[in-house]
Short mmCIF file of C-alpha atoms and ligand atoms in Angstrom, two decimals:
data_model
loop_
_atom_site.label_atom_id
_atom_site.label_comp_id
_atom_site.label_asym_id
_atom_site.label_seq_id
_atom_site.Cartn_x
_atom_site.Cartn_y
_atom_site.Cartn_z
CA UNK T 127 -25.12 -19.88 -10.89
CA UNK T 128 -21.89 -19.99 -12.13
CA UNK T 129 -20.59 -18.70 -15.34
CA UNK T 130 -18.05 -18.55 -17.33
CA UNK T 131 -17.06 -14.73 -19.30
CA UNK T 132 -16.24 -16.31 -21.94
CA UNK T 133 -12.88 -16.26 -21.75
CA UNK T 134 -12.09 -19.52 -24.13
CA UNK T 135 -15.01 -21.83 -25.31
CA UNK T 136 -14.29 -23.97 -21.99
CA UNK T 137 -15.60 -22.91 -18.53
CA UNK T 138 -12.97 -24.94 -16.60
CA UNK T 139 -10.56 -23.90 -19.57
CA UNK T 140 -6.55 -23.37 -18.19
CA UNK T 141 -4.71 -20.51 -19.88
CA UNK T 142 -0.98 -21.71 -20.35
CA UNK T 143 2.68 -20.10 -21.61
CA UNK T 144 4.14 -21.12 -24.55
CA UNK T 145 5.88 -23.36 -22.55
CA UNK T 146 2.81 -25.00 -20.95
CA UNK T 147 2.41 -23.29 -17.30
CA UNK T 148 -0.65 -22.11 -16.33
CA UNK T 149 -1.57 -18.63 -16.67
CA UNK T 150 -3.06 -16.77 -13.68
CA UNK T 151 -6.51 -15.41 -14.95
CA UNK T 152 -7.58 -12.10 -13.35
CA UNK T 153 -10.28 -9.97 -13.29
CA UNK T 154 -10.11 -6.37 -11.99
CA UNK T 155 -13.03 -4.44 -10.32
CA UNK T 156 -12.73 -0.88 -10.62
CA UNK T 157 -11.17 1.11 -13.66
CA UNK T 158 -11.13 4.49 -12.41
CA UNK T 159 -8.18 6.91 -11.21
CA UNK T 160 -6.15 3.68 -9.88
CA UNK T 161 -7.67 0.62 -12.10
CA UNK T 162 -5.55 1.21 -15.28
CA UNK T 163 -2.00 0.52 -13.51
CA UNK T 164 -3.58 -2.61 -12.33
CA UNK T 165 -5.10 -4.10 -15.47
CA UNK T 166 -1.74 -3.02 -17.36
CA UNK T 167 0.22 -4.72 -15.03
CA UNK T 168 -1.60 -7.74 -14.50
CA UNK T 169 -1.69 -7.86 -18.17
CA UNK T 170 1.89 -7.86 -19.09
CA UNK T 171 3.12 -10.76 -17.24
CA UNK T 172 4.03 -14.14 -18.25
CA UNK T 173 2.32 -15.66 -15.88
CA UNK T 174 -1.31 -13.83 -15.70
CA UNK T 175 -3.69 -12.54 -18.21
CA UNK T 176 -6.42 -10.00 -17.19
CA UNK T 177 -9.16 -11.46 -18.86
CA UNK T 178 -12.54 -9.36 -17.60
CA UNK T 179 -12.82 -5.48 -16.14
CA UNK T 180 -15.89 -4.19 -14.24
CA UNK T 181 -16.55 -1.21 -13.27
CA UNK T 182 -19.99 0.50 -13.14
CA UNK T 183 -19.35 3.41 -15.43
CA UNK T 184 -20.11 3.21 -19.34
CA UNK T 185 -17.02 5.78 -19.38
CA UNK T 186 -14.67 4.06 -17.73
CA UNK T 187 -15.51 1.00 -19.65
CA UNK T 188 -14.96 2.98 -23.08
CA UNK T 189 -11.84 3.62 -21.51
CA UNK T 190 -10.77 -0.05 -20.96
CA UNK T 191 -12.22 -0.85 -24.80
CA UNK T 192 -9.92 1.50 -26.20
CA UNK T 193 -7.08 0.32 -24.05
CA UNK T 194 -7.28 -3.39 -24.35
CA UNK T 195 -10.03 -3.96 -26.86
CA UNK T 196 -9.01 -7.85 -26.51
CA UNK T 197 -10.70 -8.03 -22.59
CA UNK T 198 -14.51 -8.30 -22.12
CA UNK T 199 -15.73 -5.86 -19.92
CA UNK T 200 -19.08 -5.92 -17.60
CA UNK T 201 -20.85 -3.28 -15.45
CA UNK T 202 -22.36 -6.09 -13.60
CA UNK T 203 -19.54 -7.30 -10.47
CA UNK T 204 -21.59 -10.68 -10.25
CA UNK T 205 -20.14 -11.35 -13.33
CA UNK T 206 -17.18 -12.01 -12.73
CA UNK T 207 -17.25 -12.75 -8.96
CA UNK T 208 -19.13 -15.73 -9.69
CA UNK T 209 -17.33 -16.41 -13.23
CA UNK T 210 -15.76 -19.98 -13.64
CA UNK T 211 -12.71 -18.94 -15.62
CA UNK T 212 -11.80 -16.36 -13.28
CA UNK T 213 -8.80 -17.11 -10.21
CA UNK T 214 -7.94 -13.82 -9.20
CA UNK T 215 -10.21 -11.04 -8.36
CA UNK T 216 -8.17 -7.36 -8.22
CA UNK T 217 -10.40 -4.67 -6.20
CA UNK T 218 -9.73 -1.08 -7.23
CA UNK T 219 -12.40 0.70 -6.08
CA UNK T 220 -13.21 3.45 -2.94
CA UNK T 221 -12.01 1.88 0.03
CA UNK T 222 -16.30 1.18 1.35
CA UNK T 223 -16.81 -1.24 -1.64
CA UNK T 224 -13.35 -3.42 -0.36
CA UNK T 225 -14.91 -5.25 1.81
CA UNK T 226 -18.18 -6.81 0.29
CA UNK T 227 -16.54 -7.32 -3.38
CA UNK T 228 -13.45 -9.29 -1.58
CA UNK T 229 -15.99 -11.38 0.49
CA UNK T 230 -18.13 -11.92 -2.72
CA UNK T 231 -14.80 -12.77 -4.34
CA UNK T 232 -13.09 -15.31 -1.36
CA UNK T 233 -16.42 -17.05 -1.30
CA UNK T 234 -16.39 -18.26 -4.85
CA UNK T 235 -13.04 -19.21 -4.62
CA UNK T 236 -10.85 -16.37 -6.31
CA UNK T 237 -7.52 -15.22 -4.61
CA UNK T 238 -7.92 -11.68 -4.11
CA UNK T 239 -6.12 -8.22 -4.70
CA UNK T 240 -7.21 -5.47 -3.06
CA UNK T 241 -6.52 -1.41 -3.29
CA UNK T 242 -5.35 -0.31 0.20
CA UNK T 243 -6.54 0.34 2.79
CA UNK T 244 -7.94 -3.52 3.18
CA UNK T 245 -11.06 -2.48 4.69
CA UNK T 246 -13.12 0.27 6.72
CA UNK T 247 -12.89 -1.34 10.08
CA UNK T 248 -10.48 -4.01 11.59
CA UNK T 249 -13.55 -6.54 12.11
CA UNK T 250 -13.94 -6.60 8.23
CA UNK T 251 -10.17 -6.82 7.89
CA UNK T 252 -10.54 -9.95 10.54
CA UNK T 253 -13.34 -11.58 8.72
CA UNK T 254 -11.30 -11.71 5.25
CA UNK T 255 -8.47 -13.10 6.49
CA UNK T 256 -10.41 -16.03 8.48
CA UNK T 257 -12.65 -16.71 5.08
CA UNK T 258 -9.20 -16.59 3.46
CA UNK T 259 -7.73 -19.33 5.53
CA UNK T 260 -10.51 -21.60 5.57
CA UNK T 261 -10.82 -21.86 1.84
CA UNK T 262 -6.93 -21.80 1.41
CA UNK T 263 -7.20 -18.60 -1.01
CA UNK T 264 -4.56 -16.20 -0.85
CA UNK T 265 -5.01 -12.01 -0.05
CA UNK T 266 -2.35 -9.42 -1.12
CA UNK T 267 -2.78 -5.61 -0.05
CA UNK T 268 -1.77 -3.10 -2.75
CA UNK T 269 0.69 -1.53 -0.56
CA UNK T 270 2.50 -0.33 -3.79
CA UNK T 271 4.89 1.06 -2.20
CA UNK T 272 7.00 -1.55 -0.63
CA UNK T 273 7.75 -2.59 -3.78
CA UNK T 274 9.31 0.91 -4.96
CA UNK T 275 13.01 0.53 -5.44
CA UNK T 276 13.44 3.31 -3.06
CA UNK T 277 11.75 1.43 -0.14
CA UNK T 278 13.90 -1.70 -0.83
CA UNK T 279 16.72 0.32 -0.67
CA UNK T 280 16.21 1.86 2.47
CA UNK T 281 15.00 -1.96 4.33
CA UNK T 282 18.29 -2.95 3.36
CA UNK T 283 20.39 0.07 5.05
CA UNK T 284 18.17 -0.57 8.09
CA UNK T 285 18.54 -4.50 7.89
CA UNK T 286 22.57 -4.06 7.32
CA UNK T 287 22.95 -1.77 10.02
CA UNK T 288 24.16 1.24 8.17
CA UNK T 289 21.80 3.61 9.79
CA UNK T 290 22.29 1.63 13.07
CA UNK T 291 19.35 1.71 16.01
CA UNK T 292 16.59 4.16 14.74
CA UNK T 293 15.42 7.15 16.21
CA UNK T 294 12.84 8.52 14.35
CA UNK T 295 10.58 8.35 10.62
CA UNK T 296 8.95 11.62 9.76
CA UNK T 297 7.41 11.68 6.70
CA UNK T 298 5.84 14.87 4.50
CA UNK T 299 3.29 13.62 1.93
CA UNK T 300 0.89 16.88 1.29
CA UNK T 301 -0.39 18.26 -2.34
CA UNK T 302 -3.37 19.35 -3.26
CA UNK T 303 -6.42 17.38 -3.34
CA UNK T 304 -7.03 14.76 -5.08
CA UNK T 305 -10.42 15.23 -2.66
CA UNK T 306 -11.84 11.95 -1.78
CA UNK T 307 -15.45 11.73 -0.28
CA UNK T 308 -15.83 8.50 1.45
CA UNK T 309 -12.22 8.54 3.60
CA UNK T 310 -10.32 11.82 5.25
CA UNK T 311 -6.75 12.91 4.42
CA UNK T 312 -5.69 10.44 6.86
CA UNK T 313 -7.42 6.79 5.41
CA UNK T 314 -6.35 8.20 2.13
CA UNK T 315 -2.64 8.65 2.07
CA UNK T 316 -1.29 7.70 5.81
CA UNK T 317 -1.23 3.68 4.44
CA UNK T 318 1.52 4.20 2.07
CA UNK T 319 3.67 5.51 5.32
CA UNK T 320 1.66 2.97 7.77
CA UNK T 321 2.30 0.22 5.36
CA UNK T 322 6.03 1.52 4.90
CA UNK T 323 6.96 1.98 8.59
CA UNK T 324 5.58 -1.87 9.31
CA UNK T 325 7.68 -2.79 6.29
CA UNK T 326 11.00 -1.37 7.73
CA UNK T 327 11.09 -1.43 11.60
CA UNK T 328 11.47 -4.53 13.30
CA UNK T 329 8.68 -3.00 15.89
CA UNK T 330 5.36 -2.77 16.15
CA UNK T 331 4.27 1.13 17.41
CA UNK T 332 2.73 1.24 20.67
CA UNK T 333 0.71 4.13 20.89
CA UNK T 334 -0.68 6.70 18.49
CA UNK T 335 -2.04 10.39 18.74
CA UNK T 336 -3.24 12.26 15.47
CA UNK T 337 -4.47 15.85 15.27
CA UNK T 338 -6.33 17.49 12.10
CA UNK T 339 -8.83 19.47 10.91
CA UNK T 340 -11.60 19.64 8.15
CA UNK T 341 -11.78 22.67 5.73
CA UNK T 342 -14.00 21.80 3.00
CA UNK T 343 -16.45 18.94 2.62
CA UNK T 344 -16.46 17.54 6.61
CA UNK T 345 -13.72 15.12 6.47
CA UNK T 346 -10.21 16.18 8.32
CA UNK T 347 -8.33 17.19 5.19
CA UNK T 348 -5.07 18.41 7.04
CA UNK T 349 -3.76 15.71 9.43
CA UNK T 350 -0.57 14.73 11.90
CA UNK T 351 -0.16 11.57 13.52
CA UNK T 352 2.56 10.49 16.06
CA UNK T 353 3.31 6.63 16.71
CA UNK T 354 5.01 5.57 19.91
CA UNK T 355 7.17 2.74 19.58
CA UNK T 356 9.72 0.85 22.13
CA UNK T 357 13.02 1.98 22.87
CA UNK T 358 11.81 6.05 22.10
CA UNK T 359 11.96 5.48 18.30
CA UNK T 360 8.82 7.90 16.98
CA UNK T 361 7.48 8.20 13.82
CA UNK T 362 5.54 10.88 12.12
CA UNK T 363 3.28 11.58 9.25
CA UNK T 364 1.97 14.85 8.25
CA UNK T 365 -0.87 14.22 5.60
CA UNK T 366 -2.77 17.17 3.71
CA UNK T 367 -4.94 17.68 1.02
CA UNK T 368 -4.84 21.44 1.08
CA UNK T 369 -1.02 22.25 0.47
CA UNK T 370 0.22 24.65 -2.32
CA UNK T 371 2.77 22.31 -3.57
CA UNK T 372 3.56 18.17 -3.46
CA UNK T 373 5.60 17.27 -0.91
CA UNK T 374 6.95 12.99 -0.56
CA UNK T 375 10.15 13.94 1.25
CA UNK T 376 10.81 11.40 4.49
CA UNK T 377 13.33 11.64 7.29
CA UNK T 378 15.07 8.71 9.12
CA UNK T 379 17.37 9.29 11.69
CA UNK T 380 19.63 6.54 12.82
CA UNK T 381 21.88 6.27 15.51
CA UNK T 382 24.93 5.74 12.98
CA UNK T 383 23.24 7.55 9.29
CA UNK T 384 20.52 9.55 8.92
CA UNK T 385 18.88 9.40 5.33
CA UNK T 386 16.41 11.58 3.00
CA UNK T 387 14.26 9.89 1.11
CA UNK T 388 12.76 12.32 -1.71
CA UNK T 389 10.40 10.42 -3.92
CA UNK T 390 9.61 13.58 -5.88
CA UNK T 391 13.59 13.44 -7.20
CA UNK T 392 14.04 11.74 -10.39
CA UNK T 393 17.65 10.29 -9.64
CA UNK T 394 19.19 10.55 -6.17
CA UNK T 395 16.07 9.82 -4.24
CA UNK T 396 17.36 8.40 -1.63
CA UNK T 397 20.74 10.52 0.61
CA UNK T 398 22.48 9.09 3.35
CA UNK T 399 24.09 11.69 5.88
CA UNK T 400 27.32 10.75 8.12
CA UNK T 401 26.24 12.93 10.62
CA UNK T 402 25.45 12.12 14.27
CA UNK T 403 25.15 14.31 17.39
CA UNK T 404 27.30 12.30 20.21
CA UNK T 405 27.30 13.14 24.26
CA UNK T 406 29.91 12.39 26.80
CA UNK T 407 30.64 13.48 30.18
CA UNK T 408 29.06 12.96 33.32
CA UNK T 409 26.15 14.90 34.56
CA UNK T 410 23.69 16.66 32.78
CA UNK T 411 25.80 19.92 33.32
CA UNK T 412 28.78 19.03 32.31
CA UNK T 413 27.77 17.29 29.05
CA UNK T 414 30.31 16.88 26.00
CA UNK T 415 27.96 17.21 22.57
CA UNK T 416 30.28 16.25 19.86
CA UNK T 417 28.51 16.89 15.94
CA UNK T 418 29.94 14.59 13.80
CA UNK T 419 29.14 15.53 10.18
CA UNK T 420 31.08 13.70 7.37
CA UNK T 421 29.83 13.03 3.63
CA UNK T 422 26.24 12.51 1.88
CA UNK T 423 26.17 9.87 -0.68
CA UNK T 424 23.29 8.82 -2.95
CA UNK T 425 22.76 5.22 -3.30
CA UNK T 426 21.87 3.48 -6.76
CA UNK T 427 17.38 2.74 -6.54
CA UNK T 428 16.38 0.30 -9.02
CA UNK T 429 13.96 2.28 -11.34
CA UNK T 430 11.48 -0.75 -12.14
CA UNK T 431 7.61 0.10 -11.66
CA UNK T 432 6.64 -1.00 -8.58
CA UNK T 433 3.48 -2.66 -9.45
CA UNK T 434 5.01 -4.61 -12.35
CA UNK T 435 7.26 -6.33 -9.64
CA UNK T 436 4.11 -6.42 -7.69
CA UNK T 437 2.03 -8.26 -9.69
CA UNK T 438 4.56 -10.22 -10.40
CA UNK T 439 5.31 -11.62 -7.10
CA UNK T 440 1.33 -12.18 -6.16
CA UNK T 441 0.88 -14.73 -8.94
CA UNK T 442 4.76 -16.34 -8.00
CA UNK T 443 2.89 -16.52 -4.74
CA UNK T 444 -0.31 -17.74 -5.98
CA UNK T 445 1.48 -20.34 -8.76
CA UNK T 446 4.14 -21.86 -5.94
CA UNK T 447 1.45 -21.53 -3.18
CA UNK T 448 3.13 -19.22 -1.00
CA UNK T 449 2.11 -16.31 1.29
CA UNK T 450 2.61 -13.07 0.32
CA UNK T 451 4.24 -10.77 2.78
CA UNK T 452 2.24 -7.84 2.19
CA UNK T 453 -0.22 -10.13 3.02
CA UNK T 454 -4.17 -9.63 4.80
CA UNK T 455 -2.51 -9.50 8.57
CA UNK T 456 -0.43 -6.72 6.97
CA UNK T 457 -3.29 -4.76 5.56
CA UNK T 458 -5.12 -5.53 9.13
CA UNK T 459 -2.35 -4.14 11.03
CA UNK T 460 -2.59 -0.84 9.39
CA UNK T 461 -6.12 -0.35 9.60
CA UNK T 462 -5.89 -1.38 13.38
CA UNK T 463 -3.71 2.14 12.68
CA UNK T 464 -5.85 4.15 11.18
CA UNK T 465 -8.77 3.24 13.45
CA UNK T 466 -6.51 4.24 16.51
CA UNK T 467 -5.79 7.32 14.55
CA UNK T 468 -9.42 8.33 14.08
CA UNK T 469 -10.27 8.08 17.70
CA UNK T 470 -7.46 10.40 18.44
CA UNK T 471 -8.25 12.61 16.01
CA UNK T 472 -12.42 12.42 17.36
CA UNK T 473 -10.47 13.70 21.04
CA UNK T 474 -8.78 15.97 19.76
CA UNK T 475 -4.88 13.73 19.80
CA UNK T 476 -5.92 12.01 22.92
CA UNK T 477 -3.15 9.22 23.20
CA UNK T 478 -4.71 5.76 21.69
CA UNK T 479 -2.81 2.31 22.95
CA UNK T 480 -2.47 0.08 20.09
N1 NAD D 77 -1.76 1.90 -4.23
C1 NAD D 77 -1.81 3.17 -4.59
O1 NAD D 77 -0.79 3.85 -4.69
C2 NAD D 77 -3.15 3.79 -4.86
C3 NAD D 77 -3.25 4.98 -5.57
C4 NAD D 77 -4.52 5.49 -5.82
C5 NAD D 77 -5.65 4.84 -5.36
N2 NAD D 77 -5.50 3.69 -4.65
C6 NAD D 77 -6.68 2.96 -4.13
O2 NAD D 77 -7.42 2.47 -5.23
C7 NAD D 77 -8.80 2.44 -4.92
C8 NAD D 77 -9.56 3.18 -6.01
O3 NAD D 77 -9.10 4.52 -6.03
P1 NAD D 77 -9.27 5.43 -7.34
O4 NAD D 77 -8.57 6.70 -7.01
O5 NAD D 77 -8.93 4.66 -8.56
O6 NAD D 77 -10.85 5.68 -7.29
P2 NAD D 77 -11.79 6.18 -8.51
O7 NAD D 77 -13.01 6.74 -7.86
O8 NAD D 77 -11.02 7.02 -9.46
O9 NAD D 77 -12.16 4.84 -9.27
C9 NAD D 77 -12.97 3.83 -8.73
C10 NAD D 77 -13.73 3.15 -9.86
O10 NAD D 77 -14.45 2.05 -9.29
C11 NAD D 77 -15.75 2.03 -9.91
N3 NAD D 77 -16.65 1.33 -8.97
C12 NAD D 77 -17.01 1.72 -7.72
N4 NAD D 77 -17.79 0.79 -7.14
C13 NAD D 77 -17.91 -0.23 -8.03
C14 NAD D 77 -18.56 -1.49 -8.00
N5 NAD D 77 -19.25 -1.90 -6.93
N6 NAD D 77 -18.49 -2.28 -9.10
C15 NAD D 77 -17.79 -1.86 -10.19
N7 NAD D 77 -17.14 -0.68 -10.27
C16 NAD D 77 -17.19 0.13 -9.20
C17 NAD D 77 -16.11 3.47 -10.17
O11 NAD D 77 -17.07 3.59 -11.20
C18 NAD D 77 -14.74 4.07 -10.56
O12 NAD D 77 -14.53 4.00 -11.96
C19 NAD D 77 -8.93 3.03 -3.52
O13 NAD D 77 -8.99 2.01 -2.58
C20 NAD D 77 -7.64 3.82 -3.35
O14 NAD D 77 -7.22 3.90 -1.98
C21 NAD D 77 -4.28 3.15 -4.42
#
């Protein structure tokens, strides 16, 4: 039966602005490692109020209370899954729980956030997005960063043609631990670049091969995986739980530019190279390399959190009824990648077709 968390007196009741739009009423699920950005965030909009928290644990909930001592809080998810005064439902909890909480959630009729990755599997990922569709509800992917100012940054230098035709993305994202038990190195940080690479180039990879090991507690915690695209642009992500220091450093080499992205620098994150290697001549012997290497610059990245903006532009979609680019295709599409990845990495980098 439905209920309402007692959010206002009123099951049905409509949270509006001072200026009489409606507010977008959320609850989160999970306030753990992850689950505090999102409540805060959802929290301090205009437009949306987080007005319940779940989460199973009397600890984290005495976290929340001291927080926000303003939201109710529940151990029970039925509560508000199946609450009346409820429109959004924000998952943020390990990746095995996505699936059945956003069904739970899509089913009585809440939009729905979820952590990344989407789901386990691409069939759960499938069956979302269909349950999505046919009761016109609306699913965002927390693939936070896309909305880093860094990330924009570097879309547009693609999308203007500074960096010209790409050749490759390699990206470094090691540190030690955090551990996670239910996913390996590679379900746990590989979206942020899988999510990032679909973000920026205009292709779709064609082909991936990952290699890794497991150390510790039988998950690969030490991981490298090579995408194929068209046209011989490659990408590369080297994930590890197990290295001595943090590494977020990414390479992108472009026919014109090549840039480095370090998300570990405080200012200058992102540096664009003039430098190019050009060949001329005729045959192979008698080749003319040429190493063109003019100035680094550091472009201006717009320091707003990236989940503020994110929030943000999920209840814009939700209020003005529009999809969301980060959207459940896009969180499919990366678990079709990690899937493809584990194979490979179960034959030991055996080449998987996408
Ligand atoms: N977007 C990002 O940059 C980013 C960063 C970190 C984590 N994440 C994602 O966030 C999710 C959570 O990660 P975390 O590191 O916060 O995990 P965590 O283990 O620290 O926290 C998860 C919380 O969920 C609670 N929980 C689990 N199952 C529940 C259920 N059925 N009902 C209610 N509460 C439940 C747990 O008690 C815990 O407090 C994962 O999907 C992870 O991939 C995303």
């Amino acid at each position: 039966m439905a209920t309402s968390l007692g959010i206002d007196s009123h099951p049905h009741s409509v949270l509006q602005t001072d200026y009489g739009d409606e507010i977008v009423r959320v609850g989160v699920i999970g306030y753990g490692y992850w689950g505090p950005n999102i409540v805060r965030n959802f929290h301090a909009q205009d437009r949306s109020r987080v007005v319940a928290v779940c989460d199973k644990s009397c600890k984290s909930l005495q976290r929340v209370r001291q927080a926000h001592p303003e939201i109710p809080v529940t151990q029970e998810c039925r509560d508000l899954l199946e609450a009346t005064d409820i429109d959004l439902v924000a998952i943020v909890t390990p990746v095995w729980t996505h699936y059945e909480l956003a069904k739970a959630a899509l089913e009585n009729g809440k939009h729905v956030f979820v952590e990344k990755p989407i789901t386990c599997t691409t069939a759960q990922a499938e069956d979302l997005i269909e349950l999505a569709e046919r009761k016109r509800l609306k699913i965002m992917v927390d693939h936070t960063f896309l909305f880093t100012g860094a990330v924009r940054r570097i879309r547009q230098l693609i999308d203007d043609g500074t960096l010209g035709e790409l050749y490759y993305y390699d990206s470094t994202r090691v540190n030690l631990g955090l551990f996670q038990h239910d996913v390996n190195v590679i379900w746990d940080l590989a979206p942020h670049d899988l999510s990032i690479m679909d973000y920026l180039i205009k292709e779709k990879p064609e082909a991936v091969v990952a290699t890794g090991e497991r150390h510790l507690n039988g998950v690969a915690d030490v991981a490298f995986l090579t995408l194929y695209y068209p046209n011989n642009m490659i990408g590369h992500i080297n994930v590890n739980w197990l290295s001595p220091v943090k590494v977020r450093t990414t390479l992108i080499g472009g026919e014109k530019k090549m840039l480095v992205w370090n998300d570990l620098e405080a200012d200058e994150k992102i540096k664009i190279y003039d430098k190019g290697v050009e060949m001329s001549g005729g045959d192979v012997y008698k080749l003319l390399v040429s190493y063109r290497s003019g100035d680094m610059w550091s472009p201006r990245v717009e320091q707003v959190e990236a989940l503020k903006l994110e929030a943000a532009y999920f209840v814009e979609c939700i209020v003005n009824n529009k999809q969301p680019f980060n959207d459940g295709a896009a969180g499919l599409h990366v678990v079709r990648m990690l899937e493809a990845a584990d194979h490979s990495l179960q034959q030991k980098g055996k080449i998987v077709q996408l």
